[in-house]
């Protein structure tokens, strides 16, 4: 499965087999059952994860209402973690759990910094990814604040066509910040 | 004024005078009057800007209601642009204008990529900045969605104590996504 990571990095920084094997030696493999937690609020966040298989959701819980808000999904070829907690080595403010049985590769901050220092190609890769991530988050903030429900939904379909039939509608509604009923009306239209 | 940029980059990647002069030669200097536009919706975005002096606001306008939402402020030592348009070389979806007379240094995407390729130190700098930017945007999204008005306001004071008396309250309210009246009640309490 790890070839997924090679192709993923290679799309930005092409790698020889030796270079990739060296990178891979800094990751640990984890297998998780559906419903298992990858990150739990209040705990430390040792790893940043690359998803090899499965589907996960990152979410925050409103301490007053208990309501969940889905912050991010993670499927094959995506990275997922509590980024702030990971980089600041603080405790998680979000939860991440598995919607399906999942397999991930995790890298510690120490190993990430080691690779970035040792390999220019890895530094280039993380710089490009951080930038793309920033842009897509900016888009998400913009849509959450200014976009109509319809715009948010259409943007989701356009960005993630492969997720529409894989993730329960109630969770997509939570990601879009709308009620299940509002989303149903859009699905039917 | 350009020493501000040297200190800014140097805090992440220490630079010799020669290295900094070389970097600076890739920037253009711009002086803008209060109310002038730095970026205008629908136009191309040629530069990413580092603010040397003054104060700017980046905002989106709701096409239906005409309501403005302030996306970001920019003061000394901050970067500002329409990031998506700049990196994808598409047209701006936001406006940026000056709240005070301002001075900025602008770099084109071409020059940015040249520096990143030529200087490992510059690549390291932009990688670290993108990552910090991503984390702070994630925090902002989280607060906009889950935070109470009070939490958003307190977080703003904590993050930007120097902006509280520099920026009109109505604009801070727009940034926090609350009405001017709601914010006034918090100010008094």
PDB file of N, CA, C and O in Angstrom, chain A residues 82-152:
ATOM      1  N   UNK A  82      -4.477  16.624  14.122  1.00  0.00           N
ATOM      2  CA  UNK A  82      -4.780  17.929  14.693  1.00  0.00           C
ATOM      3  C   UNK A  82      -3.498  18.729  14.494  1.00  0.00           C
ATOM      4  O   UNK A  82      -2.546  18.619  15.268  1.00  0.00           O
ATOM      5  N   UNK A  83      -3.457  19.530  13.457  1.00  0.00           N
ATOM      6  CA  UNK A  83      -2.237  20.206  13.022  1.00  0.00           C
ATOM      7  C   UNK A  83      -1.655  21.131  14.077  1.00  0.00           C
ATOM      8  O   UNK A  83      -0.447  21.162  14.287  1.00  0.00           O
ATOM      9  N   UNK A  84      -2.540  21.882  14.722  1.00  0.00           N
ATOM     10  CA  UNK A  84      -2.038  22.816  15.731  1.00  0.00           C
ATOM     11  C   UNK A  84      -1.376  22.042  16.877  1.00  0.00           C
ATOM     12  O   UNK A  84      -0.260  22.353  17.289  1.00  0.00           O
ATOM     13  N   UNK A  85      -2.058  21.033  17.363  1.00  0.00           N
ATOM     14  CA  UNK A  85      -1.523  20.252  18.481  1.00  0.00           C
ATOM     15  C   UNK A  85      -0.245  19.518  18.077  1.00  0.00           C
ATOM     16  O   UNK A  85       0.711  19.431  18.852  1.00  0.00           O
ATOM     17  N   UNK A  86      -0.218  19.010  16.857  1.00  0.00           N
ATOM     18  CA  UNK A  86       0.956  18.291  16.369  1.00  0.00           C
ATOM     19  C   UNK A  86       2.176  19.211  16.312  1.00  0.00           C
ATOM     20  O   UNK A  86       3.242  18.887  16.823  1.00  0.00           O
ATOM     21  N   UNK A  87       2.003  20.395  15.710  1.00  0.00           N
ATOM     22  CA  UNK A  87       3.159  21.277  15.529  1.00  0.00           C
ATOM     23  C   UNK A  87       3.565  22.002  16.802  1.00  0.00           C
ATOM     24  O   UNK A  87       4.727  22.308  17.009  1.00  0.00           O
ATOM     25  N   UNK A  88       2.580  22.294  17.650  1.00  0.00           N
ATOM     26  CA  UNK A  88       2.916  22.986  18.900  1.00  0.00           C
ATOM     27  C   UNK A  88       3.142  21.997  20.037  1.00  0.00           C
ATOM     28  O   UNK A  88       3.391  22.399  21.162  1.00  0.00           O
ATOM     29  N   UNK A  89       3.014  20.731  19.730  1.00  0.00           N
ATOM     30  CA  UNK A  89       3.173  19.667  20.741  1.00  0.00           C
ATOM     31  C   UNK A  89       2.298  19.934  21.960  1.00  0.00           C
ATOM     32  O   UNK A  89       2.724  19.752  23.099  1.00  0.00           O
ATOM     33  N   UNK A  90       1.075  20.383  21.660  1.00  0.00           N
ATOM     34  CA  UNK A  90       0.100  20.591  22.724  1.00  0.00           C
ATOM     35  C   UNK A  90      -0.949  19.477  22.640  1.00  0.00           C
ATOM     36  O   UNK A  90      -0.799  18.538  21.859  1.00  0.00           O
ATOM     37  N   UNK A  91      -2.014  19.580  23.438  1.00  0.00           N
ATOM     38  CA  UNK A  91      -3.000  18.494  23.405  1.00  0.00           C
ATOM     39  C   UNK A  91      -4.100  18.796  22.388  1.00  0.00           C
ATOM     40  O   UNK A  91      -4.373  19.945  22.059  1.00  0.00           O
ATOM     41  N   UNK A  92      -4.726  17.746  21.898  1.00  0.00           N
ATOM     42  CA  UNK A  92      -5.716  17.853  20.821  1.00  0.00           C
ATOM     43  C   UNK A  92      -6.954  18.614  21.266  1.00  0.00           C
ATOM     44  O   UNK A  92      -7.421  18.469  22.402  1.00  0.00           O
ATOM     45  N   UNK A  93      -7.492  19.447  20.356  1.00  0.00           N
ATOM     46  CA  UNK A  93      -8.769  20.117  20.608  1.00  0.00           C
ATOM     47  C   UNK A  93      -9.845  19.515  19.713  1.00  0.00           C
ATOM     48  O   UNK A  93     -10.981  19.961  19.715  1.00  0.00           O
ATOM     49  N   UNK A  94      -9.465  18.530  18.902  1.00  0.00           N
ATOM     50  CA  UNK A  94     -10.440  17.847  18.045  1.00  0.00           C
ATOM     51  C   UNK A  94     -10.325  16.337  18.247  1.00  0.00           C
ATOM     52  O   UNK A  94      -9.380  15.852  18.883  1.00  0.00           O
ATOM     53  N   UNK A  95     -11.295  15.621  17.722  1.00  0.00           N
ATOM     54  CA  UNK A  95     -11.248  14.160  17.688  1.00  0.00           C
ATOM     55  C   UNK A  95     -11.129  13.704  16.240  1.00  0.00           C
ATOM     56  O   UNK A  95     -11.666  14.356  15.345  1.00  0.00           O
ATOM     57  N   UNK A  96     -10.447  12.595  16.044  1.00  0.00           N
ATOM     58  CA  UNK A  96     -10.451  11.965  14.721  1.00  0.00           C
ATOM     59  C   UNK A  96     -10.778  10.494  14.926  1.00  0.00           C
ATOM     60  O   UNK A  96     -10.109   9.819  15.721  1.00  0.00           O
ATOM     61  N   UNK A  97     -11.837  10.022  14.267  1.00  0.00           N
ATOM     62  CA  UNK A  97     -12.124   8.588  14.366  1.00  0.00           C
ATOM     63  C   UNK A  97     -12.445   8.007  12.992  1.00  0.00           C
ATOM     64  O   UNK A  97     -12.542   8.728  12.008  1.00  0.00           O
ATOM     65  N   UNK A  98     -12.542   6.691  12.962  1.00  0.00           N
ATOM     66  CA  UNK A  98     -12.654   5.979  11.685  1.00  0.00           C
ATOM     67  C   UNK A  98     -14.104   5.700  11.308  1.00  0.00           C
ATOM     68  O   UNK A  98     -14.856   5.123  12.096  1.00  0.00           O
ATOM     69  N   UNK A  99     -14.483   6.081  10.092  1.00  0.00           N
ATOM     70  CA  UNK A  99     -15.807   5.759   9.555  1.00  0.00           C
ATOM     71  C   UNK A  99     -15.797   4.388   8.909  1.00  0.00           C
ATOM     72  O   UNK A  99     -16.839   3.786   8.675  1.00  0.00           O
ATOM     73  N   UNK A 100     -14.603   3.902   8.578  1.00  0.00           N
ATOM     74  CA  UNK A 100     -14.412   2.569   8.001  1.00  0.00           C
ATOM     75  C   UNK A 100     -13.139   1.994   8.634  1.00  0.00           C
ATOM     76  O   UNK A 100     -12.350   2.746   9.190  1.00  0.00           O
ATOM     77  N   UNK A 101     -12.910   0.681   8.515  1.00  0.00           N
ATOM     78  CA  UNK A 101     -11.600   0.137   8.894  1.00  0.00           C
ATOM     79  C   UNK A 101     -10.557   0.911   8.099  1.00  0.00           C
ATOM     80  O   UNK A 101     -10.734   1.137   6.894  1.00  0.00           O
ATOM     81  N   UNK A 102      -9.484   1.329   8.753  1.00  0.00           N
ATOM     82  CA  UNK A 102      -8.537   2.217   8.073  1.00  0.00           C
ATOM     83  C   UNK A 102      -7.088   1.810   8.308  1.00  0.00           C
ATOM     84  O   UNK A 102      -6.767   1.138   9.294  1.00  0.00           O
ATOM     85  N   UNK A 103      -6.237   2.230   7.386  1.00  0.00           N
ATOM     86  CA  UNK A 103      -4.789   2.022   7.524  1.00  0.00           C
ATOM     87  C   UNK A 103      -4.079   3.340   7.243  1.00  0.00           C
ATOM     88  O   UNK A 103      -4.389   4.012   6.245  1.00  0.00           O
ATOM     89  N   UNK A 104      -3.172   3.701   8.120  1.00  0.00           N
ATOM     90  CA  UNK A 104      -2.485   4.990   7.970  1.00  0.00           C
ATOM     91  C   UNK A 104      -0.984   4.817   8.193  1.00  0.00           C
ATOM     92  O   UNK A 104      -0.534   3.833   8.788  1.00  0.00           O
ATOM     93  N   UNK A 105      -0.224   5.798   7.696  1.00  0.00           N
ATOM     94  CA  UNK A 105       1.205   5.900   8.001  1.00  0.00           C
ATOM     95  C   UNK A 105       1.390   7.157   8.831  1.00  0.00           C
ATOM     96  O   UNK A 105       0.944   8.242   8.422  1.00  0.00           O
ATOM     97  N   UNK A 106       2.050   7.030   9.990  1.00  0.00           N
ATOM     98  CA  UNK A 106       2.221   8.188  10.861  1.00  0.00           C
ATOM     99  C   UNK A 106       3.686   8.606  10.956  1.00  0.00           C
ATOM    100  O   UNK A 106       4.580   7.755  10.955  1.00  0.00           O
ATOM    101  N   UNK A 107       3.921   9.918  11.014  1.00  0.00           N
ATOM    102  CA  UNK A 107       5.285  10.410  11.189  1.00  0.00           C
ATOM    103  C   UNK A 107       5.301  11.382  12.373  1.00  0.00           C
ATOM    104  O   UNK A 107       4.394  12.205  12.525  1.00  0.00           O
ATOM    105  N   UNK A 108       6.315  11.250  13.229  1.00  0.00           N
ATOM    106  CA  UNK A 108       6.423  12.158  14.375  1.00  0.00           C
ATOM    107  C   UNK A 108       6.974  13.504  13.895  1.00  0.00           C
ATOM    108  O   UNK A 108       7.573  13.604  12.825  1.00  0.00           O
ATOM    109  N   UNK A 109       6.797  14.529  14.733  1.00  0.00           N
ATOM    110  CA  UNK A 109       7.316  15.852  14.393  1.00  0.00           C
ATOM    111  C   UNK A 109       8.840  15.801  14.275  1.00  0.00           C
ATOM    112  O   UNK A 109       9.443  16.408  13.379  1.00  0.00           O
ATOM    113  N   UNK A 110       9.460  15.036  15.154  1.00  0.00           N
ATOM    114  CA  UNK A 110      10.923  14.900  15.142  1.00  0.00           C
ATOM    115  C   UNK A 110      11.402  14.309  13.810  1.00  0.00           C
ATOM    116  O   UNK A 110      12.333  14.832  13.185  1.00  0.00           O
ATOM    117  N   UNK A 111      10.761  13.257  13.376  1.00  0.00           N
ATOM    118  CA  UNK A 111      11.151  12.637  12.103  1.00  0.00           C
ATOM    119  C   UNK A 111      10.817  13.531  10.919  1.00  0.00           C
ATOM    120  O   UNK A 111      11.554  13.568   9.932  1.00  0.00           O
ATOM    121  N   UNK A 112       9.707  14.243  11.007  1.00  0.00           N
ATOM    122  CA  UNK A 112       9.341  15.156   9.932  1.00  0.00           C
ATOM    123  C   UNK A 112      10.422  16.232   9.787  1.00  0.00           C
ATOM    124  O   UNK A 112      10.863  16.537   8.683  1.00  0.00           O
ATOM    125  N   UNK A 113      10.855  16.777  10.922  1.00  0.00           N
ATOM    126  CA  UNK A 113      11.879  17.828  10.862  1.00  0.00           C
ATOM    127  C   UNK A 113      13.207  17.273  10.387  1.00  0.00           C
ATOM    128  O   UNK A 113      13.956  17.945   9.667  1.00  0.00           O
ATOM    129  N   UNK A 114      13.495  16.046  10.775  1.00  0.00           N
ATOM    130  CA  UNK A 114      14.723  15.375  10.314  1.00  0.00           C
ATOM    131  C   UNK A 114      14.692  15.269   8.775  1.00  0.00           C
ATOM    132  O   UNK A 114      15.645  15.662   8.099  1.00  0.00           O
ATOM    133  N   UNK A 115      13.606  14.773   8.231  1.00  0.00           N
ATOM    134  CA  UNK A 115      13.507  14.611   6.775  1.00  0.00           C
ATOM    135  C   UNK A 115      13.581  15.955   6.051  1.00  0.00           C
ATOM    136  O   UNK A 115      14.229  16.081   5.010  1.00  0.00           O
ATOM    137  N   UNK A 116      12.900  16.957   6.616  1.00  0.00           N
ATOM    138  CA  UNK A 116      12.893  18.287   5.993  1.00  0.00           C
ATOM    139  C   UNK A 116      14.320  18.858   5.949  1.00  0.00           C
ATOM    140  O   UNK A 116      14.725  19.485   4.970  1.00  0.00           O
ATOM    141  N   UNK A 117      15.073  18.624   7.022  1.00  0.00           N
ATOM    142  CA  UNK A 117      16.446  19.131   7.084  1.00  0.00           C
ATOM    143  C   UNK A 117      17.364  18.358   6.152  1.00  0.00           C
ATOM    144  O   UNK A 117      18.213  18.932   5.462  1.00  0.00           O
ATOM    145  N   UNK A 118      17.177  17.040   6.123  1.00  0.00           N
ATOM    146  CA  UNK A 118      18.098  16.194   5.349  1.00  0.00           C
ATOM    147  C   UNK A 118      17.832  16.210   3.855  1.00  0.00           C
ATOM    148  O   UNK A 118      18.735  16.082   3.046  1.00  0.00           O
ATOM    149  N   UNK A 119      16.534  16.329   3.492  1.00  0.00           N
ATOM    150  CA  UNK A 119      16.171  16.153   2.079  1.00  0.00           C
ATOM    151  C   UNK A 119      15.457  17.387   1.545  1.00  0.00           C
ATOM    152  O   UNK A 119      14.305  17.642   1.894  1.00  0.00           O
ATOM    153  N   UNK A 120      16.106  18.064   0.673  1.00  0.00           N
ATOM    154  CA  UNK A 120      15.504  19.230   0.035  1.00  0.00           C
ATOM    155  C   UNK A 120      14.174  18.865  -0.622  1.00  0.00           C
ATOM    156  O   UNK A 120      13.211  19.625  -0.577  1.00  0.00           O
ATOM    157  N   UNK A 121      14.129  17.699  -1.241  1.00  0.00           N
ATOM    158  CA  UNK A 121      12.900  17.264  -1.918  1.00  0.00           C
ATOM    159  C   UNK A 121      11.730  17.140  -0.951  1.00  0.00           C
ATOM    160  O   UNK A 121      10.591  17.406  -1.316  1.00  0.00           O
ATOM    161  N   UNK A 122      12.013  16.676   0.264  1.00  0.00           N
ATOM    162  CA  UNK A 122      10.926  16.546   1.234  1.00  0.00           C
ATOM    163  C   UNK A 122      10.481  17.925   1.710  1.00  0.00           C
ATOM    164  O   UNK A 122       9.288  18.179   1.870  1.00  0.00           O
ATOM    165  N   UNK A 123      11.431  18.819   1.897  1.00  0.00           N
ATOM    166  CA  UNK A 123      11.071  20.181   2.300  1.00  0.00           C
ATOM    167  C   UNK A 123      10.201  20.838   1.217  1.00  0.00           C
ATOM    168  O   UNK A 123       9.219  21.511   1.519  1.00  0.00           O
ATOM    169  N   UNK A 124      10.592  20.640  -0.032  1.00  0.00           N
ATOM    170  CA  UNK A 124       9.807  21.201  -1.125  1.00  0.00           C
ATOM    171  C   UNK A 124       8.384  20.631  -1.099  1.00  0.00           C
ATOM    172  O   UNK A 124       7.404  21.358  -1.229  1.00  0.00           O
ATOM    173  N   UNK A 125       8.292  19.332  -0.911  1.00  0.00           N
ATOM    174  CA  UNK A 125       6.982  18.677  -0.853  1.00  0.00           C
ATOM    175  C   UNK A 125       6.112  19.264   0.265  1.00  0.00           C
ATOM    176  O   UNK A 125       4.961  19.657   0.015  1.00  0.00           O
ATOM    177  N   UNK A 126       6.657  19.381   1.470  1.00  0.00           N
ATOM    178  CA  UNK A 126       5.818  19.890   2.566  1.00  0.00           C
ATOM    179  C   UNK A 126       5.462  21.367   2.364  1.00  0.00           C
ATOM    180  O   UNK A 126       4.372  21.807   2.737  1.00  0.00           O
ATOM    181  N   UNK A 127       6.360  22.123   1.727  1.00  0.00           N
ATOM    182  CA  UNK A 127       6.063  23.548   1.470  1.00  0.00           C
ATOM    183  C   UNK A 127       4.897  23.675   0.495  1.00  0.00           C
ATOM    184  O   UNK A 127       3.965  24.459   0.709  1.00  0.00           O
ATOM    185  N   UNK A 128       4.937  22.898  -0.579  1.00  0.00           N
ATOM    186  CA  UNK A 128       3.857  22.953  -1.574  1.00  0.00           C
ATOM    187  C   UNK A 128       2.538  22.487  -0.958  1.00  0.00           C
ATOM    188  O   UNK A 128       1.493  23.113  -1.142  1.00  0.00           O
ATOM    189  N   UNK A 129       2.585  21.411  -0.184  1.00  0.00           N
ATOM    190  CA  UNK A 129       1.364  20.894   0.434  1.00  0.00           C
ATOM    191  C   UNK A 129       0.767  21.890   1.422  1.00  0.00           C
ATOM    192  O   UNK A 129      -0.456  22.065   1.469  1.00  0.00           O
ATOM    193  N   UNK A 130       1.607  22.531   2.216  1.00  0.00           N
ATOM    194  CA  UNK A 130       1.100  23.494   3.212  1.00  0.00           C
ATOM    195  C   UNK A 130       0.411  24.649   2.495  1.00  0.00           C
ATOM    196  O   UNK A 130      -0.635  25.136   2.929  1.00  0.00           O
ATOM    197  N   UNK A 131       0.981  25.046   1.384  1.00  0.00           N
ATOM    198  CA  UNK A 131       0.413  26.138   0.624  1.00  0.00           C
ATOM    199  C   UNK A 131      -0.939  25.758   0.018  1.00  0.00           C
ATOM    200  O   UNK A 131      -1.911  26.512   0.111  1.00  0.00           O
ATOM    201  N   UNK A 132      -1.015  24.578  -0.575  1.00  0.00           N
ATOM    202  CA  UNK A 132      -2.286  24.109  -1.137  1.00  0.00           C
ATOM    203  C   UNK A 132      -3.325  23.960  -0.039  1.00  0.00           C
ATOM    204  O   UNK A 132      -4.499  24.302  -0.220  1.00  0.00           O
ATOM    205  N   UNK A 133      -2.891  23.459   1.107  1.00  0.00           N
ATOM    206  CA  UNK A 133      -3.801  23.283   2.236  1.00  0.00           C
ATOM    207  C   UNK A 133      -4.352  24.625   2.703  1.00  0.00           C
ATOM    208  O   UNK A 133      -5.546  24.762   2.983  1.00  0.00           O
ATOM    209  N   UNK A 134      -3.475  25.611   2.744  1.00  0.00           N
ATOM    210  CA  UNK A 134      -3.889  26.947   3.171  1.00  0.00           C
ATOM    211  C   UNK A 134      -4.951  27.501   2.228  1.00  0.00           C
ATOM    212  O   UNK A 134      -5.973  28.033   2.647  1.00  0.00           O
ATOM    213  N   UNK A 135      -4.701  27.353   0.938  1.00  0.00           N
ATOM    214  CA  UNK A 135      -5.636  27.885  -0.057  1.00  0.00           C
ATOM    215  C   UNK A 135      -6.994  27.187   0.048  1.00  0.00           C
ATOM    216  O   UNK A 135      -8.039  27.828  -0.004  1.00  0.00           O
ATOM    217  N   UNK A 136      -6.980  25.867   0.240  1.00  0.00           N
ATOM    218  CA  UNK A 136      -8.272  25.183   0.279  1.00  0.00           C
ATOM    219  C   UNK A 136      -9.013  25.509   1.580  1.00  0.00           C
ATOM    220  O   UNK A 136     -10.240  25.577   1.615  1.00  0.00           O
ATOM    221  N   UNK A 137      -8.266  25.755   2.651  1.00  0.00           N
ATOM    222  CA  UNK A 137      -8.906  26.139   3.919  1.00  0.00           C
ATOM    223  C   UNK A 137      -9.508  27.543   3.796  1.00  0.00           C
ATOM    224  O   UNK A 137     -10.588  27.818   4.323  1.00  0.00           O
ATOM    225  N   UNK A 138      -8.802  28.430   3.097  1.00  0.00           N
ATOM    226  CA  UNK A 138      -9.300  29.793   2.874  1.00  0.00           C
ATOM    227  C   UNK A 138     -10.635  29.736   2.110  1.00  0.00           C
ATOM    228  O   UNK A 138     -11.600  30.416   2.453  1.00  0.00           O
ATOM    229  N   UNK A 139     -10.672  28.886   1.111  1.00  0.00           N
ATOM    230  CA  UNK A 139     -11.885  28.671   0.318  1.00  0.00           C
ATOM    231  C   UNK A 139     -13.023  28.159   1.217  1.00  0.00           C
ATOM    232  O   UNK A 139     -14.174  28.584   1.109  1.00  0.00           O
ATOM    233  N   UNK A 140     -12.662  27.228   2.104  1.00  0.00           N
ATOM    234  CA  UNK A 140     -13.670  26.657   2.996  1.00  0.00           C
ATOM    235  C   UNK A 140     -14.214  27.721   3.951  1.00  0.00           C
ATOM    236  O   UNK A 140     -15.421  27.806   4.175  1.00  0.00           O
ATOM    237  N   UNK A 141     -13.336  28.529   4.509  1.00  0.00           N
ATOM    238  CA  UNK A 141     -13.760  29.611   5.408  1.00  0.00           C
ATOM    239  C   UNK A 141     -14.676  30.573   4.660  1.00  0.00           C
ATOM    240  O   UNK A 141     -15.741  30.955   5.156  1.00  0.00           O
ATOM    241  N   UNK A 142     -14.268  30.922   3.452  1.00  0.00           N
ATOM    242  CA  UNK A 142     -15.048  31.842   2.619  1.00  0.00           C
ATOM    243  C   UNK A 142     -16.454  31.277   2.357  1.00  0.00           C
ATOM    244  O   UNK A 142     -17.462  31.968   2.515  1.00  0.00           O
ATOM    245  N   UNK A 143     -16.518  29.997   2.017  1.00  0.00           N
ATOM    246  CA  UNK A 143     -17.818  29.373   1.736  1.00  0.00           C
ATOM    247  C   UNK A 143     -18.679  29.251   2.991  1.00  0.00           C
ATOM    248  O   UNK A 143     -19.894  29.417   2.936  1.00  0.00           O
ATOM    249  N   UNK A 144     -18.052  28.964   4.119  1.00  0.00           N
ATOM    250  CA  UNK A 144     -18.819  28.815   5.361  1.00  0.00           C
ATOM    251  C   UNK A 144     -19.439  30.146   5.761  1.00  0.00           C
ATOM    252  O   UNK A 144     -20.509  30.201   6.339  1.00  0.00           O
ATOM    253  N   UNK A 145     -18.735  31.230   5.456  1.00  0.00           N
ATOM    254  CA  UNK A 145     -19.189  32.529   5.910  1.00  0.00           C
ATOM    255  C   UNK A 145     -20.119  33.183   4.900  1.00  0.00           C
ATOM    256  O   UNK A 145     -21.148  33.744   5.257  1.00  0.00           O
ATOM    257  N   UNK A 146     -19.747  33.101   3.624  1.00  0.00           N
ATOM    258  CA  UNK A 146     -20.491  33.848   2.618  1.00  0.00           C
ATOM    259  C   UNK A 146     -21.323  32.956   1.697  1.00  0.00           C
ATOM    260  O   UNK A 146     -22.237  33.448   1.048  1.00  0.00           O
ATOM    261  N   UNK A 147     -20.989  31.683   1.595  1.00  0.00           N
ATOM    262  CA  UNK A 147     -21.658  30.838   0.599  1.00  0.00           C
ATOM    263  C   UNK A 147     -23.039  30.425   1.039  1.00  0.00           C
ATOM    264  O   UNK A 147     -23.273  30.180   2.219  1.00  0.00           O
ATOM    265  N   UNK A 148     -23.972  30.325   0.084  1.00  0.00           N
ATOM    266  CA  UNK A 148     -25.280  29.766   0.396  1.00  0.00           C
ATOM    267  C   UNK A 148     -25.094  28.260   0.608  1.00  0.00           C
ATOM    268  O   UNK A 148     -24.060  27.687   0.249  1.00  0.00           O
ATOM    269  N   UNK A 149     -26.102  27.630   1.192  1.00  0.00           N
ATOM    270  CA  UNK A 149     -26.050  26.190   1.402  1.00  0.00           C
ATOM    271  C   UNK A 149     -25.832  25.487   0.059  1.00  0.00           C
ATOM    272  O   UNK A 149     -25.052  24.541  -0.048  1.00  0.00           O
ATOM    273  N   UNK A 150     -26.515  25.986  -0.973  1.00  0.00           N
ATOM    274  CA  UNK A 150     -26.407  25.382  -2.301  1.00  0.00           C
ATOM    275  C   UNK A 150     -24.966  25.484  -2.829  1.00  0.00           C
ATOM    276  O   UNK A 150     -24.419  24.517  -3.354  1.00  0.00           O
ATOM    277  N   UNK A 151     -24.369  26.644  -2.656  1.00  0.00           N
ATOM    278  CA  UNK A 151     -22.982  26.824  -3.121  1.00  0.00           C
ATOM    279  C   UNK A 151     -22.020  25.889  -2.380  1.00  0.00           C
ATOM    280  O   UNK A 151     -21.125  25.301  -2.976  1.00  0.00           O
ATOM    281  N   UNK A 152     -22.241  25.770  -1.069  1.00  0.00           N
ATOM    282  CA  UNK A 152     -21.361  24.900  -0.274  1.00  0.00           C
ATOM    283  C   UNK A 152     -21.488  23.452  -0.741  1.00  0.00           C
ATOM    284  O   UNK A 152     -20.503  22.736  -0.868  1.00  0.00           O
TER     285      UNK A 152
END
